[in-house]
């Protein structure tokens, strides 16, 4: 049988108290860039959700910063919007995929 381990207990308390502070910066940056790309591409939450086979509430959560997509969803967003992951993750200012 698998044992469930609470990983929060293993996190250094000094780091965990700052986790929300740092992750919120990433959330808002990702959300801002996702909103921008969707605006430029003229794509709605419904259209993106249909392309990604997910709920519109999931897309809305990403756009407001209430949710952070996992790696698989980031890949699907990039494929669906034809945008680089580096751009969405604020690692590059180039919106286009490199070929």
XYZ file of N, CA, C and O in Angstrom, residues 28-63:
144
model
N 0.169 36.192 -11.888
C -0.318 37.389 -12.554
C 0.415 37.634 -13.862
O -0.168 38.068 -14.819
N 1.693 37.357 -13.912
C 2.430 37.513 -15.160
C 1.922 36.537 -16.206
O 1.717 36.909 -17.351
N 1.722 35.283 -15.811
C 1.192 34.285 -16.739
C -0.203 34.708 -17.197
O -0.504 34.684 -18.387
N -1.040 35.114 -16.269
C -2.409 35.518 -16.601
C -2.416 36.718 -17.539
O -3.179 36.750 -18.509
N -1.564 37.701 -17.265
C -1.493 38.875 -18.133
C -1.106 38.494 -19.555
O -1.706 38.955 -20.519
N -0.112 37.632 -19.665
C 0.354 37.242 -20.999
C -0.671 36.359 -21.706
O -0.869 36.492 -22.910
N -1.330 35.493 -20.977
C -2.372 34.665 -21.582
C -3.503 35.552 -22.086
O -3.987 35.383 -23.207
N -3.913 36.516 -21.279
C -4.961 37.446 -21.706
C -4.555 38.206 -22.960
O -5.355 38.381 -23.877
N -3.312 38.649 -23.005
C -2.832 39.392 -24.161
C -2.869 38.538 -25.427
O -3.368 38.965 -26.464
N -2.359 37.311 -25.340
C -2.327 36.428 -26.513
C -3.744 36.106 -26.974
O -4.037 36.126 -28.172
N -4.637 35.854 -26.040
C -6.017 35.551 -26.417
C -6.677 36.761 -27.066
O -7.455 36.612 -28.007
N -6.358 37.951 -26.601
C -6.894 39.166 -27.204
C -6.362 39.346 -28.626
O -7.133 39.597 -29.553
N -5.055 39.181 -28.797
C -4.431 39.333 -30.111
C -4.962 38.280 -31.089
O -5.223 38.583 -32.250
N -5.142 37.056 -30.611
C -5.620 35.968 -31.464
C -7.141 35.973 -31.617
O -7.701 35.185 -32.350
N -7.802 36.871 -30.860
C -9.265 36.977 -30.889
C -9.935 35.633 -30.541
O -10.828 35.161 -31.241
N -9.479 35.047 -29.434
C -9.994 33.749 -28.983
C -10.674 33.932 -27.627
O -10.130 34.572 -26.724
N -11.847 33.363 -27.497
C -12.608 33.436 -26.248
C -12.265 32.254 -25.344
O -11.642 31.282 -25.777
N -12.719 32.340 -24.106
C -12.544 31.227 -23.167
C -13.173 29.951 -23.714
O -12.603 28.872 -23.606
N -14.355 30.079 -24.289
C -15.071 28.919 -24.828
C -14.281 28.279 -25.964
O -14.119 27.055 -26.015
N -13.754 29.098 -26.866
C -12.989 28.570 -28.001
C -11.717 27.863 -27.544
O -11.396 26.774 -28.025
N -10.996 28.466 -26.597
C -9.770 27.837 -26.107
C -10.091 26.555 -25.343
O -9.417 25.538 -25.511
N -11.128 26.587 -24.536
C -11.532 25.387 -23.789
C -11.901 24.255 -24.744
O -11.555 23.095 -24.498
N -12.588 24.576 -25.830
C -12.940 23.561 -26.828
C -11.693 22.961 -27.470
O -11.616 21.753 -27.669
N -10.715 23.800 -27.788
C -9.477 23.311 -28.399
C -8.689 22.424 -27.439
O -8.017 21.489 -27.853
N -8.771 22.752 -26.160
C -7.984 22.033 -25.156
C -8.764 20.913 -24.475
O -8.205 20.194 -23.660
N -10.041 20.781 -24.795
C -10.906 19.763 -24.180
C -10.917 19.902 -22.652
O -10.697 18.944 -21.915
N -11.170 21.130 -22.206
C -11.276 21.374 -20.772
C -12.455 22.312 -20.520
O -13.097 22.784 -21.454
N -12.733 22.573 -19.271
C -13.860 23.432 -18.901
C -13.516 24.907 -19.111
O -12.358 25.307 -18.955
N -14.517 25.689 -19.446
C -14.296 27.129 -19.608
C -13.881 27.765 -18.281
O -13.137 28.750 -18.265
N -14.329 27.189 -17.182
C -13.946 27.719 -15.869
C -12.449 27.529 -15.617
O -11.832 28.333 -14.906
N -11.865 26.502 -16.203
C -10.420 26.287 -16.090
C -9.679 27.423 -16.780
O -8.751 28.017 -16.209
N -10.101 27.748 -17.990
C -9.476 28.848 -18.737
C -9.675 30.163 -17.994
O -8.752 30.963 -17.863
N -10.869 30.384 -17.482
C -11.152 31.613 -16.729
C -10.235 31.710 -15.511
O -9.737 32.799 -15.191
N -9.995 30.600 -14.848
C -9.087 30.580 -13.697
C -7.666 30.949 -14.075
O -6.982 31.679 -13.352
N -7.202 30.437 -15.226
C -5.868 30.797 -15.704
C -5.797 32.285 -16.038
O -4.801 32.948 -15.747
N -6.854 32.805 -16.630
C -6.855 34.209 -17.065
C -6.929 35.190 -15.898
O -6.439 36.311 -15.997
